[in-house]
C-alpha cells in the first residue's frame, strides 16, 4: 500500500512539501529481482547470438573449404583428362608406327620369299644339270635331304612376337602408372577427409559441452548435422 504524508506537513518548519510516494520494502525487492533476471536474460541472449555468429563464420569457412576442394578436384580431373589424351595420342602414334613397320617388314619378307624362290629354281636347275652330267643315281639319303629342303620354309614369327610383347609391356606400364596415380589421389583424399572429420568431431564435442554447461544456449541439432552434410 502507498503511504503519503499529510499535505502541508513537513519535517522542516516553514516548508510545504507535496505528497511523497513511499515504496513498500517487498515491492522494491521484487523490482530488483526482476531487473537482475532481465540482465541475466539479456546476457544469455547476447552470448547466444555471439555463439551463433561464430558458428555462421565457421559455416562460411567450411563452405569456402568445400569450394576450394571442388576446384582442386576439377583441376585434378582436368590433369587426368589431359594425361589420358596424351596417352591415347601416344598409343595412336605407336600404332601407326607399328603398322608402318609391319608393312615394311611384310614387303621385305615378300621380297626375300621371291628371291629365295628364284634361288631355289636356279638351284633346282643346277642340280638337274649336275645329275645329267654325272649320270649317277641319288641315294635315299640325298632324296630325303632334297625333300626336307623343299618342304622347309622360313619362319617369319620372331618380329611379330616381339611386337606383341612390346605392346603388352607398354600397356602394362601404362596400367601400372594409372593405378599408382589413382592410389596417390585416394590416399590424399582419405587423409584430408580423416582430418576434417576429426576437426568436426572436436567442434561438436565442444558445442555439446557448452550446451551442458549452459542449457539456455543450446542450438538445434540440425547445425552439426549441417556441418557434416556440407562435406558429403
XYZ file of C-alpha atoms in Angstrom:
232
model
C 0.000 0.000 0.000
C 1.113 3.503 -0.686
C 1.594 5.803 2.240
C 1.548 9.605 1.975
C 2.283 12.360 4.418
C -0.488 14.781 5.138
C -0.476 17.834 2.908
C 1.250 20.786 4.446
C 3.120 18.706 6.984
C 6.901 18.793 6.820
C 9.797 17.858 8.977
C 11.250 21.253 8.224
C 9.206 24.150 9.577
C 8.074 26.688 7.064
C 8.442 24.309 4.030
C 5.351 22.962 2.312
C 6.155 19.558 0.591
C 3.961 17.752 -1.921
C 2.749 14.278 -1.052
C 5.695 11.828 -1.190
C 5.216 8.282 -2.608
C 6.713 5.604 -0.384
C 7.509 2.146 -1.973
C 6.995 -0.774 0.348
C 10.080 -2.878 1.028
C 8.651 -6.079 -0.586
C 7.834 -4.267 -3.848
C 11.350 -2.854 -4.093
C 12.929 -6.312 -3.611
C 10.696 -7.770 -6.322
C 11.651 -4.969 -8.712
C 15.356 -5.513 -8.114
C 14.950 -9.258 -8.638
C 13.173 -8.657 -11.953
C 15.922 -6.295 -13.046
C 18.546 -8.923 -12.189
C 16.639 -11.600 -14.120
C 16.317 -9.289 -17.108
C 20.035 -8.536 -17.037
C 20.877 -12.238 -16.887
C 18.471 -12.981 -19.730
C 19.996 -10.188 -21.785
C 23.462 -11.599 -21.149
C 22.302 -15.070 -22.221
C 20.737 -13.663 -25.386
C 23.904 -11.757 -26.250
C 26.028 -14.869 -25.624
C 23.653 -16.929 -27.758
C 23.888 -14.555 -30.708
C 27.654 -14.307 -30.275
C 27.942 -18.101 -30.474
C 25.593 -18.132 -33.424
C 27.745 -15.540 -35.169
C 30.838 -17.680 -34.602
C 29.067 -20.748 -35.966
C 27.944 -18.812 -39.035
C 31.544 -17.743 -39.590
C 32.616 -21.377 -39.275
C 29.957 -22.381 -41.794
C 31.223 -19.748 -44.220
C 34.759 -21.037 -43.701
C 33.629 -24.618 -44.337
C 31.771 -23.576 -47.485
C 34.918 -21.858 -48.738
C 36.909 -25.002 -47.998
C 34.359 -27.100 -49.880
C 34.512 -24.795 -52.893
C 38.291 -24.951 -52.768
C 38.173 -28.760 -52.669
C 35.769 -28.804 -55.599
C 38.143 -26.594 -57.551
C 41.043 -28.880 -56.656
C 39.085 -31.954 -57.749
C 38.180 -30.230 -61.022
C 41.842 -29.393 -61.586
C 42.850 -32.981 -60.840
C 40.185 -34.233 -63.239
C 41.471 -31.848 -65.911
C 45.029 -33.093 -65.404
C 43.905 -36.718 -65.596
C 41.927 -35.939 -68.751
C 44.972 -34.321 -70.347
C 47.109 -37.285 -69.361
C 44.545 -39.635 -70.894
C 44.513 -37.616 -74.124
C 48.306 -37.669 -74.234
C 48.293 -41.410 -73.594
C 45.764 -42.003 -76.360
C 47.834 -39.840 -78.706
C 50.928 -41.867 -77.857
C 49.018 -45.109 -78.399
C 47.716 -43.885 -81.778
C 51.184 -42.737 -82.803
C 52.714 -46.015 -81.693
C 50.003 -47.944 -83.531
C 50.674 -46.016 -86.749
C 54.402 -46.602 -86.357
C 53.845 -50.320 -85.831
C 51.556 -50.573 -88.843
C 54.158 -48.822 -90.959
C 56.882 -51.088 -89.572
C 54.788 -54.189 -90.209
C 54.072 -53.072 -93.776
C 57.777 -52.510 -94.365
C 58.699 -55.886 -92.885
C 55.969 -57.573 -94.897
C 57.310 -56.049 -98.098
C 60.830 -57.133 -97.182
C 59.586 -60.628 -96.393
C 57.808 -60.862 -99.733
C 60.974 -59.757 -101.457
C 63.003 -62.384 -99.562
C 60.482 -65.073 -100.466
C 60.641 -64.148 -104.131
C 64.420 -64.143 -104.018
C 64.516 -67.490 -102.189
C 62.060 -68.971 -104.677
C 64.171 -67.721 -107.543
C 67.309 -69.155 -105.945
C 65.543 -72.487 -105.443
C 64.594 -72.554 -109.109
C 68.149 -71.812 -110.127
C 69.450 -74.392 -107.658
C 66.992 -76.987 -108.962
C 68.123 -76.336 -112.499
C 71.703 -76.590 -111.370
C 71.005 -79.969 -109.723
C 69.294 -81.244 -112.815
C 72.233 -80.216 -114.924
C 74.637 -81.840 -112.479
C 72.633 -85.064 -112.408
C 72.548 -85.199 -116.156
C 76.259 -84.643 -116.334
C 77.187 -87.120 -113.650
C 74.635 -89.739 -114.644
C 74.691 -91.075 -111.087
C 71.594 -92.081 -109.177
C 70.719 -90.282 -105.926
C 70.859 -92.290 -102.767
C 67.954 -92.445 -100.330
C 69.730 -90.012 -98.016
C 70.133 -87.434 -100.742
C 66.473 -87.806 -101.652
C 65.474 -87.162 -98.039
C 67.670 -84.080 -97.898
C 66.091 -82.793 -101.070
C 62.563 -83.406 -99.785
C 63.354 -81.676 -96.475
C 64.934 -78.781 -98.317
C 61.824 -78.366 -100.466
C 59.453 -78.601 -97.502
C 61.394 -76.191 -95.298
C 60.004 -72.681 -95.223
C 61.442 -69.657 -93.409
C 59.545 -68.880 -90.159
C 58.602 -65.226 -90.029
C 57.251 -65.014 -86.450
C 60.124 -63.543 -84.449
C 59.316 -59.922 -85.176
C 55.581 -60.486 -84.655
C 56.116 -61.968 -81.218
C 58.447 -59.142 -80.298
C 55.881 -56.516 -81.302
C 53.175 -58.252 -79.340
C 55.443 -58.425 -76.314
C 56.351 -54.776 -76.726
C 52.677 -53.809 -76.962
C 51.864 -55.853 -73.896
C 54.750 -54.327 -71.943
C 53.646 -50.809 -72.882
C 50.032 -51.498 -71.907
C 51.134 -52.965 -68.577
C 53.370 -49.969 -67.871
C 50.556 -47.530 -68.611
C 48.141 -49.507 -66.422
C 50.623 -49.511 -63.525
C 51.176 -45.763 -63.969
C 47.435 -45.024 -63.900
C 46.901 -47.266 -60.855
C 49.710 -45.564 -58.933
C 48.290 -42.118 -59.751
C 44.795 -43.185 -58.645
C 46.233 -44.749 -55.477
C 48.020 -41.490 -54.604
C 44.847 -39.433 -55.168
C 42.765 -41.782 -52.986
C 45.328 -41.749 -50.164
C 45.486 -37.946 -50.224
C 41.675 -37.699 -50.252
C 41.408 -40.155 -47.335
C 43.905 -38.156 -45.252
C 42.064 -34.874 -45.865
C 38.665 -36.376 -45.025
C 40.013 -38.004 -41.869
C 41.484 -34.697 -40.702
C 38.281 -32.766 -41.397
C 36.139 -35.379 -39.641
C 38.341 -35.142 -36.536
C 38.061 -31.341 -36.584
C 34.275 -31.514 -36.869
C 34.025 -34.085 -34.089
C 36.033 -31.845 -31.786
C 33.788 -28.901 -32.615
C 30.637 -30.910 -31.995
C 32.074 -32.178 -28.702
C 32.907 -28.629 -27.605
C 29.441 -27.499 -28.622
C 27.794 -30.269 -26.601
C 29.908 -29.414 -23.559
C 28.838 -25.789 -23.902
C 25.188 -26.847 -24.098
C 25.529 -28.968 -20.965
C 27.120 -26.070 -19.095
C 24.542 -23.511 -20.314
C 21.228 -25.132 -21.382
C 19.804 -21.770 -22.397
C 22.475 -21.505 -25.126
C 21.639 -24.823 -26.772
C 21.107 -24.744 -30.521
C 19.124 -27.113 -32.749
C 20.817 -30.388 -33.592
C 20.484 -29.518 -37.269
C 23.556 -27.272 -37.066
C 26.149 -30.042 -36.507
C 24.227 -32.242 -38.936
C 24.511 -29.477 -41.497
C 28.260 -29.298 -40.903
C 28.612 -32.956 -41.845
C 26.197 -32.763 -44.764
C 28.221 -29.982 -46.359
C 31.154 -32.355 -46.741
C 29.194 -35.157 -48.377
